[in-house]
PDB file of C-alpha atoms in Angstrom:
ATOM      1  CA  MET A   1     125.308 185.236 149.488  1.00 58.00           C
ATOM      2  CA  THR A   2     122.252 183.488 148.071  1.00 58.00           C
ATOM      3  CA  THR A   3     120.828 180.328 149.617  1.00 56.00           C
ATOM      4  CA  LYS A   4     119.030 179.364 146.385  1.00 56.00           C
ATOM      5  CA  PRO A   5     119.644 175.782 145.186  1.00 60.00           C
ATOM      6  CA  SER A   6     122.237 175.362 142.453  1.00 67.00           C
ATOM      7  CA  ASN A   7     122.077 173.246 139.317  1.00 85.00           C
ATOM      8  CA  LEU A   8     125.498 174.379 138.152  1.00 93.00           C
ATOM      9  CA  THR A   9     127.261 172.131 135.641  1.00 95.00           C
ATOM     10  CA  LEU A  10     131.052 172.304 135.411  1.00 97.00           C
ATOM     11  CA  PHE A  11     132.673 170.993 132.234  1.00 96.00           C
ATOM     12  CA  ARG A  12     136.126 169.645 133.098  1.00 95.00           C
ATOM     13  CA  GLY A  13     137.433 168.226 129.815  1.00 91.00           C
ATOM     14  CA  TRP A  14     137.067 164.551 130.661  1.00 84.00           C
ATOM     15  CA  LEU A  15     134.600 162.528 132.662  1.00 81.00           C
ATOM     16  CA  GLU A  16     136.474 160.796 135.457  1.00 85.00           C
ATOM     17  CA  LYS A  17     134.127 161.493 138.324  1.00 88.00           C
ATOM     18  CA  GLY A  18     135.598 161.227 141.785  1.00 95.00           C
ATOM     19  CA  LYS A  19     139.025 162.246 140.523  1.00 97.00           C
ATOM     20  CA  TYR A  20     140.904 165.489 140.092  1.00 98.00           C
ATOM     21  CA  THR A  21     141.672 166.545 136.537  1.00 96.00           C
ATOM     22  CA  TRP A  22     145.123 167.557 135.320  1.00 97.00           C
ATOM     23  CA  SER A  23     143.995 171.167 134.910  1.00 97.00           C
ATOM     24  CA  PRO A  24     144.795 173.551 137.783  1.00 98.00           C
ATOM     25  CA  PHE A  25     142.012 175.834 136.609  1.00 98.00           C
ATOM     26  CA  VAL A  26     139.334 173.161 136.975  1.00 98.00           C
ATOM     27  CA  THR A  27     140.402 172.406 140.552  1.00 98.00           C
ATOM     28  CA  LYS A  28     140.507 176.131 141.273  1.00 99.00           C
ATOM     29  CA  VAL A  29     136.805 176.456 140.389  1.00 99.00           C
ATOM     30  CA  GLU A  30     135.902 173.252 142.231  1.00 98.00           C
ATOM     31  CA  PHE A  31     137.625 174.476 145.388  1.00 99.00           C
ATOM     32  CA  ARG A  32     135.706 177.757 145.290  1.00 98.00           C
ATOM     33  CA  CYS A  33     132.403 175.925 144.906  1.00 97.00           C
ATOM     34  CA  ARG A  34     133.123 173.434 147.674  1.00 98.00           C
ATOM     35  CA  GLN A  35     134.479 176.045 150.059  1.00 98.00           C
ATOM     36  CA  ALA A  36     131.256 178.017 149.580  1.00 96.00           C
ATOM     37  CA  GLY A  37     129.024 174.951 149.853  1.00 96.00           C
ATOM     38  CA  LEU A  38     127.779 175.454 146.279  1.00 95.00           C
ATOM     39  CA  PRO A  39     126.578 172.143 144.783  1.00 94.00           C
ATOM     40  CA  TYR A  40     127.614 171.354 141.216  1.00 95.00           C
ATOM     41  CA  THR A  41     127.733 168.453 138.810  1.00 94.00           C
ATOM     42  CA  VAL A  42     130.600 167.618 136.481  1.00 95.00           C
ATOM     43  CA  GLU A  43     130.507 166.714 132.809  1.00 94.00           C
ATOM     44  CA  GLY A  44     133.173 166.089 130.196  1.00 92.00           C
ATOM     45  CA  GLY A  45     132.610 168.748 127.582  1.00 90.00           C
ATOM     46  CA  ALA A  46     135.368 169.831 125.217  1.00 88.00           C
ATOM     47  CA  PRO A  47     137.347 173.036 124.596  1.00 89.00           C
ATOM     48  CA  LYS A  48     135.623 173.553 121.237  1.00 88.00           C
ATOM     49  CA  TYR A  49     132.281 173.904 123.017  1.00 91.00           C
ATOM     50  CA  GLY A  50     133.532 176.369 125.622  1.00 92.00           C
ATOM     51  CA  PRO A  51     132.962 180.097 125.011  1.00 93.00           C
ATOM     52  CA  LYS A  52     136.702 180.766 125.439  1.00 93.00           C
ATOM     53  CA  GLY A  53     137.751 177.668 123.519  1.00 92.00           C
ATOM     54  CA  LYS A  54     139.211 176.049 126.615  1.00 93.00           C
ATOM     55  CA  ILE A  55     138.474 174.143 129.809  1.00 94.00           C
ATOM     56  CA  PRO A  56     136.840 174.753 132.252  1.00 97.00           C
ATOM     57  CA  TYR A  57     133.493 176.272 131.445  1.00 97.00           C
ATOM     58  CA  VAL A  58     130.107 176.190 133.161  1.00 97.00           C
ATOM     59  CA  ASP A  59     126.458 176.090 132.183  1.00 94.00           C
ATOM     60  CA  LEU A  60     124.683 178.825 134.115  1.00 92.00           C
ATOM     61  CA  SER A  61     121.273 178.466 132.445  1.00 88.00           C
ATOM     62  CA  PRO A  62     119.554 176.835 135.471  1.00 86.00           C
ATOM     63  CA  LEU A  63     120.793 179.730 137.623  1.00 87.00           C
ATOM     64  CA  LEU A  64     119.613 182.527 135.321  1.00 83.00           C
ATOM     65  CA  ALA A  65     116.196 184.083 135.883  1.00 72.00           C
ATOM     66  CA  ASP A  66     115.782 184.774 132.167  1.00 64.00           C
ATOM     67  CA  ALA A  67     117.786 184.653 128.956  1.00 54.00           C
ATOM     68  CA  SER A  68     118.507 188.388 129.083  1.00 55.00           C
ATOM     69  CA  ALA A  69     120.578 187.935 132.262  1.00 58.00           C
ATOM     70  CA  GLY A  70     123.665 187.011 130.233  1.00 63.00           C
ATOM     71  CA  PRO A  71     125.217 184.078 128.392  1.00 73.00           C
ATOM     72  CA  SER A  72     124.431 180.628 129.755  1.00 86.00           C
ATOM     73  CA  LEU A  73     127.856 179.164 128.954  1.00 92.00           C
ATOM     74  CA  PHE A  74     130.676 180.920 130.760  1.00 93.00           C
ATOM     75  CA  GLY A  75     134.402 180.220 130.439  1.00 95.00           C
ATOM     76  CA  ASP A  76     137.789 181.014 132.031  1.00 97.00           C
ATOM     77  CA  SER A  77     138.200 180.098 135.692  1.00 98.00           C
ATOM     78  CA  THR A  78     138.698 183.679 136.888  1.00 98.00           C
ATOM     79  CA  PHE A  79     135.626 184.981 135.076  1.00 97.00           C
ATOM     80  CA  ILE A  80     133.545 181.968 136.117  1.00 97.00           C
ATOM     81  CA  ILE A  81     134.310 182.795 139.749  1.00 98.00           C
ATOM     82  CA  GLN A  82     133.614 186.497 139.216  1.00 97.00           C
ATOM     83  CA  ARG A  83     130.299 185.731 137.516  1.00 95.00           C
ATOM     84  CA  LEU A  84     129.135 183.344 140.242  1.00 96.00           C
ATOM     85  CA  ARG A  85     130.180 185.909 142.825  1.00 96.00           C
ATOM     86  CA  SER A  86     128.191 188.669 141.106  1.00 94.00           C
ATOM     87  CA  MET A  87     125.150 186.357 141.043  1.00 92.00           C
ATOM     88  CA  GLY A  88     125.452 185.786 144.783  1.00 94.00           C
ATOM     89  CA  TYR A  89     126.458 182.123 144.606  1.00 95.00           C
ATOM     90  CA  LEU A  90     130.060 182.586 145.756  1.00 97.00           C
ATOM     91  CA  PRO A  91     131.403 184.868 148.500  1.00 97.00           C
ATOM     92  CA  ASP A  92     133.988 187.553 147.833  1.00 98.00           C
ATOM     93  CA  LEU A  93     137.006 185.985 149.541  1.00 98.00           C
ATOM     94  CA  ASN A  94     139.108 189.100 148.998  1.00 98.00           C
ATOM     95  CA  GLY A  95     136.464 191.635 149.917  1.00 96.00           C
ATOM     96  CA  ASN A  96     137.868 192.470 153.357  1.00 95.00           C
ATOM     97  CA  LEU A  97     141.558 192.409 152.470  1.00 97.00           C
ATOM     98  CA  ALA A  98     143.715 195.465 153.033  1.00 97.00           C
ATOM     99  CA  PRO A  99     145.276 196.938 149.865  1.00 98.00           C
ATOM    100  CA  GLU A 100     148.664 195.351 150.586  1.00 97.00           C
ATOM    101  CA  GLN A 101     147.084 191.930 151.038  1.00 98.00           C
ATOM    102  CA  ARG A 102     145.097 192.338 147.819  1.00 98.00           C
ATOM    103  CA  LEU A 103     148.357 193.002 146.007  1.00 98.00           C
ATOM    104  CA  HIS A 104     150.006 189.993 147.664  1.00 98.00           C
ATOM    105  CA  ASP A 105     147.081 187.793 146.649  1.00 98.00           C
ATOM    106  CA  LEU A 106     147.220 189.058 143.069  1.00 98.00           C
ATOM    107  CA  ALA A 107     150.988 188.503 142.937  1.00 98.00           C
ATOM    108  CA  VAL A 108     150.613 184.866 144.040  1.00 98.00           C
ATOM    109  CA  ARG A 109     147.996 184.222 141.373  1.00 99.00           C
ATOM    110  CA  GLY A 110     150.070 185.967 138.723  1.00 98.00           C
ATOM    111  CA  LEU A 111     153.179 183.966 139.627  1.00 98.00           C
ATOM    112  CA  LEU A 112     151.249 180.739 139.171  1.00 99.00           C
ATOM    113  CA  GLU A 113     148.973 181.518 136.241  1.00 98.00           C
ATOM    114  CA  ASP A 114     151.246 183.768 134.212  1.00 98.00           C
ATOM    115  CA  LYS A 115     154.661 182.249 134.920  1.00 98.00           C
ATOM    116  CA  LEU A 116     154.644 178.725 136.372  1.00 99.00           C
ATOM    117  CA  TYR A 117     151.846 177.785 133.977  1.00 98.00           C
ATOM    118  CA  PHE A 118     154.175 178.156 130.990  1.00 98.00           C
ATOM    119  CA  TYR A 119     156.855 175.982 132.609  1.00 98.00           C
ATOM    120  CA  HIS A 120     154.224 173.298 133.172  1.00 98.00           C
ATOM    121  CA  THR A 121     152.890 173.670 129.639  1.00 98.00           C
ATOM    122  CA  ARG A 122     156.352 173.042 128.242  1.00 98.00           C
ATOM    123  CA  GLU A 123     156.860 169.984 130.435  1.00 98.00           C
ATOM    124  CA  ARG A 124     153.517 168.488 129.436  1.00 98.00           C
ATOM    125  CA  TRP A 125     153.055 169.391 125.791  1.00 98.00           C
ATOM    126  CA  ILE A 126     156.703 169.425 124.680  1.00 98.00           C
ATOM    127  CA  ASP A 127     158.787 167.219 126.994  1.00 98.00           C
ATOM    128  CA  ASN A 128     156.066 164.607 127.619  1.00 98.00           C
ATOM    129  CA  PHE A 129     153.914 165.203 124.579  1.00 98.00           C
ATOM    130  CA  TYR A 130     152.619 161.694 123.928  1.00 97.00           C
ATOM    131  CA  VAL A 131     151.458 161.126 127.502  1.00 98.00           C
ATOM    132  CA  GLN A 132     149.704 164.490 127.538  1.00 97.00           C
ATOM    133  CA  ARG A 133     148.148 163.962 124.115  1.00 96.00           C
ATOM    134  CA  GLU A 134     146.703 160.570 124.985  1.00 95.00           C
ATOM    135  CA  MET A 135     145.016 161.938 128.095  1.00 93.00           C
ATOM    136  CA  ALA A 136     143.913 165.352 126.864  1.00 91.00           C
ATOM    137  CA  LEU A 137     142.568 164.026 123.557  1.00 91.00           C
ATOM    138  CA  SER A 138     141.397 160.624 124.771  1.00 88.00           C
ATOM    139  CA  SER A 139     137.834 161.165 123.537  1.00 84.00           C
ATOM    140  CA  MET A 140     139.011 161.408 119.910  1.00 88.00           C
ATOM    141  CA  PRO A 141     139.635 158.495 117.529  1.00 92.00           C
ATOM    142  CA  TYR A 142     143.343 157.733 117.207  1.00 94.00           C
ATOM    143  CA  PRO A 143     143.879 159.212 113.698  1.00 95.00           C
ATOM    144  CA  LEU A 144     142.189 162.447 114.747  1.00 94.00           C
ATOM    145  CA  ARG A 145     144.137 162.422 118.011  1.00 94.00           C
ATOM    146  CA  VAL A 146     147.401 162.330 116.066  1.00 97.00           C
ATOM    147  CA  MET A 147     146.390 165.161 113.755  1.00 97.00           C
ATOM    148  CA  VAL A 148     144.981 167.436 116.461  1.00 95.00           C
ATOM    149  CA  GLY A 149     147.908 166.630 118.742  1.00 96.00           C
ATOM    150  CA  TYR A 150     150.341 167.704 116.046  1.00 97.00           C
ATOM    151  CA  ILE A 151     148.501 170.999 115.581  1.00 97.00           C
ATOM    152  CA  ILE A 152     148.487 171.658 119.336  1.00 96.00           C
ATOM    153  CA  HIS A 153     152.175 170.757 119.670  1.00 97.00           C
ATOM    154  CA  ARG A 154     153.148 173.094 116.845  1.00 98.00           C
ATOM    155  CA  SER A 155     151.003 175.933 118.213  1.00 97.00           C
ATOM    156  CA  ILE A 156     152.372 175.572 121.750  1.00 98.00           C
ATOM    157  CA  THR A 157     155.950 175.370 120.493  1.00 98.00           C
ATOM    158  CA  GLN A 158     155.478 178.671 118.663  1.00 98.00           C
ATOM    159  CA  THR A 159     153.726 180.277 121.630  1.00 97.00           C
ATOM    160  CA  LEU A 160     156.435 179.266 124.104  1.00 98.00           C
ATOM    161  CA  HIS A 161     159.180 180.470 121.784  1.00 98.00           C
ATOM    162  CA  GLY A 162     157.510 183.869 121.471  1.00 97.00           C
ATOM    163  CA  GLN A 163     156.746 184.033 125.189  1.00 96.00           C
ATOM    164  CA  GLY A 164     160.332 183.116 126.070  1.00 97.00           C
ATOM    165  CA  VAL A 165     160.035 179.822 127.939  1.00 98.00           C
ATOM    166  CA  GLY A 166     160.730 177.918 124.736  1.00 97.00           C
ATOM    167  CA  ARG A 167     164.144 179.580 124.500  1.00 98.00           C
ATOM    168  CA  LEU A 168     165.342 178.327 127.898  1.00 98.00           C
ATOM    169  CA  SER A 169     167.362 175.189 128.595  1.00 98.00           C
ATOM    170  CA  ASP A 170     165.976 172.319 130.660  1.00 97.00           C
ATOM    171  CA  GLU A 171     168.314 173.254 133.500  1.00 98.00           C
ATOM    172  CA  GLU A 172     167.195 176.884 133.438  1.00 98.00           C
ATOM    173  CA  ILE A 173     163.562 175.775 133.631  1.00 98.00           C
ATOM    174  CA  ARG A 174     164.392 173.471 136.538  1.00 98.00           C
ATOM    175  CA  VAL A 175     166.069 176.305 138.456  1.00 98.00           C
ATOM    176  CA  LEU A 176     163.123 178.646 137.910  1.00 98.00           C
ATOM    177  CA  LYS A 177     160.535 176.058 138.949  1.00 98.00           C
ATOM    178  CA  THR A 178     162.539 175.166 142.034  1.00 99.00           C
ATOM    179  CA  GLU A 179     162.735 178.811 143.079  1.00 99.00           C
ATOM    180  CA  ILE A 180     158.952 179.156 142.900  1.00 99.00           C
ATOM    181  CA  TRP A 181     158.120 175.996 144.833  1.00 99.00           C
ATOM    182  CA  GLN A 182     160.852 176.639 147.406  1.00 99.00           C
ATOM    183  CA  SER A 183     159.377 180.088 148.027  1.00 98.00           C
ATOM    184  CA  PHE A 184     155.923 178.628 148.595  1.00 98.00           C
ATOM    185  CA  ASP A 185     157.322 175.974 150.925  1.00 98.00           C
ATOM    186  CA  ASP A 186     159.151 178.613 152.976  1.00 98.00           C
ATOM    187  CA  MET A 187     156.009 180.728 153.243  1.00 97.00           C
ATOM    188  CA  LEU A 188     153.828 177.777 154.227  1.00 97.00           C
ATOM    189  CA  LYS A 189     156.363 176.692 156.842  1.00 96.00           C
ATOM    190  CA  GLU A 190     155.731 180.006 158.592  1.00 94.00           C
ATOM    191  CA  ARG A 191     151.961 179.527 158.311  1.00 94.00           C
ATOM    192  CA  PHE A 192     152.157 176.093 159.944  1.00 93.00           C
ATOM    193  CA  GLY A 193     154.422 177.366 162.739  1.00 88.00           C
ATOM    194  CA  PRO A 194     151.795 178.487 165.282  1.00 73.00           C
ATOM    195  CA  MET A 195     149.149 175.928 164.258  1.00 71.00           C
ATOM    196  CA  THR A 196     148.025 173.439 166.906  1.00 72.00           C
ATOM    197  CA  THR A 197     145.220 171.806 164.885  1.00 81.00           C
ATOM    198  CA  GLU A 198     144.947 169.849 161.651  1.00 88.00           C
ATOM    199  CA  GLN A 199     142.894 172.573 159.981  1.00 93.00           C
ATOM    200  CA  PRO A 200     144.077 174.038 156.642  1.00 96.00           C
ATOM    201  CA  VAL A 201     146.366 177.037 156.632  1.00 96.00           C
ATOM    202  CA  TRP A 202     146.059 179.811 154.065  1.00 97.00           C
ATOM    203  CA  CYS A 203     148.495 181.729 151.890  1.00 96.00           C
ATOM    204  CA  LEU A 204     148.083 185.123 153.476  1.00 96.00           C
ATOM    205  CA  GLY A 205     148.021 183.753 157.011  1.00 93.00           C
ATOM    206  CA  ASN A 206     144.394 184.716 157.561  1.00 94.00           C
ATOM    207  CA  ALA A 207     141.696 182.624 159.200  1.00 94.00           C
ATOM    208  CA  ALA A 208     139.971 182.074 155.850  1.00 96.00           C
ATOM    209  CA  PRO A 209     141.197 181.392 152.300  1.00 98.00           C
ATOM    210  CA  THR A 210     141.577 183.977 149.562  1.00 98.00           C
ATOM    211  CA  GLU A 211     141.573 183.601 145.781  1.00 99.00           C
ATOM    212  CA  ALA A 212     145.297 182.840 145.970  1.00 99.00           C
ATOM    213  CA  ASP A 213     144.561 179.619 147.848  1.00 99.00           C
ATOM    214  CA  ALA A 214     142.164 178.380 145.174  1.00 99.00           C
ATOM    215  CA  THR A 215     144.863 178.926 142.566  1.00 99.00           C
ATOM    216  CA  LEU A 216     147.757 177.502 144.584  1.00 99.00           C
ATOM    217  CA  PHE A 217     145.823 174.379 145.549  1.00 99.00           C
ATOM    218  CA  GLY A 218     144.846 173.890 141.915  1.00 99.00           C
ATOM    219  CA  PHE A 219     148.445 174.062 140.734  1.00 99.00           C
ATOM    220  CA  ILE A 220     149.742 171.716 143.430  1.00 99.00           C
ATOM    221  CA  VAL A 221     147.078 169.122 142.688  1.00 99.00           C
ATOM    222  CA  SER A 222     147.549 169.362 138.923  1.00 98.00           C
ATOM    223  CA  VAL A 223     151.196 168.375 139.344  1.00 98.00           C
ATOM    224  CA  LEU A 224     150.547 165.593 141.850  1.00 99.00           C
ATOM    225  CA  VAL A 225     147.899 163.834 139.741  1.00 98.00           C
ATOM    226  CA  SER A 226     149.335 164.412 136.268  1.00 97.00           C
ATOM    227  CA  GLU A 227     151.312 161.685 134.522  1.00 97.00           C
ATOM    228  CA  SER A 228     152.781 164.145 132.033  1.00 98.00           C
ATOM    229  CA  ALA A 229     154.668 166.230 134.614  1.00 97.00           C
ATOM    230  CA  PRO A 230     157.083 163.735 136.232  1.00 98.00           C
ATOM    231  CA  ASP A 231     159.827 166.267 136.963  1.00 98.00           C
ATOM    232  CA  SER A 232     157.453 168.742 138.581  1.00 98.00           C
ATOM    233  CA  LYS A 233     155.766 165.973 140.564  1.00 98.00           C
ATOM    234  CA  LYS A 234     159.107 164.851 141.992  1.00 98.00           C
ATOM    235  CA  LEU A 235     160.018 168.460 142.747  1.00 99.00           C
ATOM    236  CA  VAL A 236     156.758 169.314 144.513  1.00 99.00           C
ATOM    237  CA  LYS A 237     156.875 166.120 146.581  1.00 99.00           C
ATOM    238  CA  SER A 238     160.259 167.242 147.926  1.00 98.00           C
ATOM    239  CA  PHE A 239     158.625 170.201 149.709  1.00 99.00           C
ATOM    240  CA  PRO A 240     156.858 168.897 152.842  1.00 98.00           C
ATOM    241  CA  HIS A 241     154.933 172.050 153.684  1.00 97.00           C
ATOM    242  CA  VAL A 242     153.506 172.326 150.170  1.00 98.00           C
ATOM    243  CA  ILE A 243     152.303 168.725 150.422  1.00 98.00           C
ATOM    244  CA  GLU A 244     150.878 169.223 153.924  1.00 97.00           C
ATOM    245  CA  TYR A 245     149.034 172.330 152.721  1.00 98.00           C
ATOM    246  CA  ALA A 246     147.404 170.356 149.899  1.00 99.00           C
ATOM    247  CA  ASP A 247     146.723 167.331 152.127  1.00 98.00           C
ATOM    248  CA  ARG A 248     144.737 169.393 154.615  1.00 98.00           C
ATOM    249  CA  ILE A 249     142.660 171.130 151.956  1.00 98.00           C
ATOM    250  CA  HIS A 250     141.939 167.811 150.262  1.00 99.00           C
ATOM    251  CA  ASP A 251     140.882 166.156 153.520  1.00 98.00           C
ATOM    252  CA  ARG A 252     138.521 168.998 154.382  1.00 98.00           C
ATOM    253  CA  TYR A 253     136.982 169.852 151.016  1.00 98.00           C
ATOM    254  CA  PHE A 254     137.570 166.867 148.697  1.00 98.00           C
ATOM    255  CA  PRO A 255     137.225 163.740 150.876  1.00 98.00           C
ATOM    256  CA  ASP A 256     135.206 162.032 148.127  1.00 97.00           C
ATOM    257  CA  TYR A 257     138.000 162.436 145.546  1.00 98.00           C
ATOM    258  CA  GLU A 258     140.749 159.931 144.917  1.00 97.00           C
ATOM    259  CA  LYS A 259     143.915 161.296 146.487  1.00 97.00           C
ATOM    260  CA  TRP A 260     147.334 161.461 144.881  1.00 97.00           C
ATOM    261  CA  THR A 261     149.987 158.951 145.916  1.00 89.00           C
TER     262      THR A 261
END
């Protein structure tokens, strides 16, 4: 991994420095940078400026030797991490995993990013729309906020209906979310079992984190700090091992950030 200095800029969607954002994908990238000791600065930015039309995205131009090395703006948390890894700025956390562990890691990330994500999207943009709108679109004037919020709400409603989550009852969503978080709590309980220190534990039970940990930590934090996910926040707080897992990672890698309460 390179020891070259970094001038990486991470665009997080809003500019509350010293605080986590409500996006699990932003925290996922921040964890990877901090775990690797890669310095970065944060800026607000906006989805419309990102190459994927969403948050987060990064400006790689100070890290590129010349313009032909690739695009300077890079989006999508997974591809941001892959790009920084290919440039030598981030280590390959999964490089030494056995095939079964690679599959386990991928399954954890898929469960969070391709399943739980849609439950959270419904809770935020449908069930608690106004709270989510006011935060996510806070940089816009109120009339524009209303118009753009309506467009987003309509688009997400259609997406969730087609995807299937929009067809489920509130109780069915609650049962499915509980199953996921209960499973993580049970797994983490086993990880904490033999521990005699206050060091973080990791999803796969290894001595070091994998990509699954970056994703899981991001999703836990996004629920704990978000005001538009009250049901999920209450649910996650009911699982002590999930909270302890996040507490230890926060204390080690994010001591300068305001912690959830």
